[in-house]
Amino acid sequence: MIPFVDLSKQHTPIRERIDAKIKELIDRTAFIGGDEVDSFNKEFANYLGVNHFIGCANGTDSIEILLEAMGIGLGDEVIVPAFSWISTSEAVSRVGATPVFVDIHQDHYTIDPTLIEEKITPKTKAIIPVHLYGHPADMDPIMAISEKHGLKVLEDCAQAHGAMYKNKMIGTIGHCSSFSFYPGKNLGAFGDAGGMGTNDSELAAIAKQIAHHGQTKKHTHVREGRNSRLDTLQAAILSIKLPELNSWNDQRIGAANLYLRELDNAKVKLPVAQFGKHVYHLFVIRSNDRSKIIEALGKLNIGYAIHYPTALPFLDCYAECNYSPEDFPRAYVHQHEILSIPMFPGITEEQVIEVSNAIKNAL
Ligand SMILES: *Cc1c(COP(=O)(O)O)cnc(C)c1O
């Protein structure tokens, strides 16, 4: 039996500190706002190397709030990759704008910058590159396009805490960045949590207001906002976990390198690590014999998942757009061939070898 993810491995060494912190906060009845939230915001801003980080309720809200804060809404278009978790396009629609899908690159599976310009219209306001599976999107050409056409760039970093693009931390390259701290992400809370990073003070101030009912201070509402706060408990837990993030990412990279070696001559397409540091939120292989691998892993009780079975344009919620496979040929092939195999900090060498052998034997 090998689980797809085992979060308990991360928690064992820091469990006592987390338990003590939770007890302290219950004793203090400190549940909303306060020092814990302010500290985590500062710590994560420092970790990234941005001037402002604002925690919020989850990663989906962080995209939506940043779009609204940049003044994007009804009648606007936002370019998003054809392959991501639905949050990326959902947030665009939620602010009243229209997601415009662009196909992915065939090797690194993030948005293909060479296909972006043909999708730009006078209504286009922003691009949301997603650092999918922990692999950095190709930011240089994306930033060049954004400058040429006057577009904002919001990096969706939900799967890539600590990844680097050419020695730059992801989340510091675009105008702003969104993060999720969903439990299974590279840095995860004990529930839902997210946040927004930027060097733009004005944008940071507006985003913070929107997430806090439009308040500049208590009972001073300069706009209508919403409630999207980072919980005190989650902030405190994230502060304890953040110093471990680089080591956890290194463990993911170590396991990935072992998979790459063990699966080198297997009949599967392996992930590449282009442009910098891939932090392997997921280790995604591709095969046109996926069902054979799934069957073999199932028999051996080895966990697996598909991220994601349907590319964004082909989801039921976009049926009225009538997209066809020819519109996004790479995303379409991708959805049929991908398989995520066990990957988490603390996965052992024996486990990686066992999974690799199972895959090789299946083919
Ligand atoms: C997880 C994820 C999100 C959203 O995060 P939540 O905290 O679950 O709302 C956004 N984008 C991508 C690519 C994700 O993987």
Short mmCIF file of C-alpha atoms and ligand atoms in Angstrom, two decimals, residues 57-63 83-90 130-133 156-160 178-183 185 191-195 281-282 307-308, ligand 1:
data_model
loop_
_atom_site.label_atom_id
_atom_site.label_comp_id
_atom_site.label_asym_id
_atom_site.label_seq_id
_atom_site.Cartn_x
_atom_site.Cartn_y
_atom_site.Cartn_z
CA ALA A 57 -9.87 32.81 2.96
CA ASN A 58 -8.69 30.60 0.06
CA GLY A 59 -6.83 30.60 -3.23
CA THR A 60 -9.90 31.05 -5.39
CA ASP A 61 -10.86 34.24 -3.52
CA SER A 62 -7.31 35.53 -3.95
CA ILE A 63 -7.64 35.43 -7.75
CA PHE A 83 -5.46 23.48 -18.52
CA SER A 84 -5.77 24.33 -14.82
CA TRP A 85 -7.97 23.80 -11.80
CA ILE A 86 -11.31 25.55 -12.40
CA SER A 87 -10.54 28.38 -9.93
CA THR A 88 -8.41 30.13 -12.57
CA SER A 89 -11.27 30.62 -15.05
CA GLU A 90 -14.09 30.62 -12.48
CA VAL A 130 -0.63 29.16 -13.88
CA HIS A 131 2.54 27.50 -12.59
CA LEU A 132 0.90 24.12 -13.11
CA TYR A 133 2.00 21.08 -11.07
CA ASP A 156 -1.64 31.76 -10.15
CA CYS A 157 0.90 30.23 -7.75
CA ALA A 158 -1.48 27.81 -6.01
CA GLN A 159 0.61 24.79 -7.02
CA ALA A 160 4.08 26.29 -6.91
CA SER A 178 -2.37 34.48 -5.87
CA PHE A 179 -1.63 31.59 -3.50
CA SER A 180 -3.68 28.77 -2.03
CA PHE A 181 -2.83 27.09 1.27
CA TYR A 182 -5.31 24.25 0.79
CA PRO A 183 -3.99 21.35 2.94
CA LYS A 185 -0.59 22.27 -1.55
CA GLY A 191 -8.35 23.90 6.29
CA ASP A 192 -8.93 26.55 3.65
CA ALA A 193 -6.56 29.52 3.35
CA GLY A 194 -5.01 31.67 0.63
CA GLY A 195 -3.34 34.98 -0.01
CA HIS A 281 3.35 19.77 -6.40
CA LEU A 282 2.35 16.81 -8.57
CA HIS A 307 -5.27 16.34 -12.52
CA TYR A 308 -7.59 16.95 -14.30
C1 LIG B 1 -5.84 24.90 -5.59
C2 LIG B 1 -5.85 25.84 -6.72
C3 LIG B 1 -6.53 27.09 -6.66
C4 LIG B 1 -7.46 27.50 -5.60
O1 LIG B 1 -7.24 27.21 -4.34
P1 LIG B 1 -8.34 27.06 -3.20
O2 LIG B 1 -7.58 27.47 -2.00
O3 LIG B 1 -8.74 25.62 -3.19
O4 LIG B 1 -9.47 27.97 -3.48
C5 LIG B 1 -6.36 27.96 -7.72
N1 LIG B 1 -5.63 27.64 -8.79
C6 LIG B 1 -5.00 26.46 -8.90
C7 LIG B 1 -4.18 26.19 -10.12
C8 LIG B 1 -5.11 25.51 -7.88
O5 LIG B 1 -4.49 24.34 -8.01
#
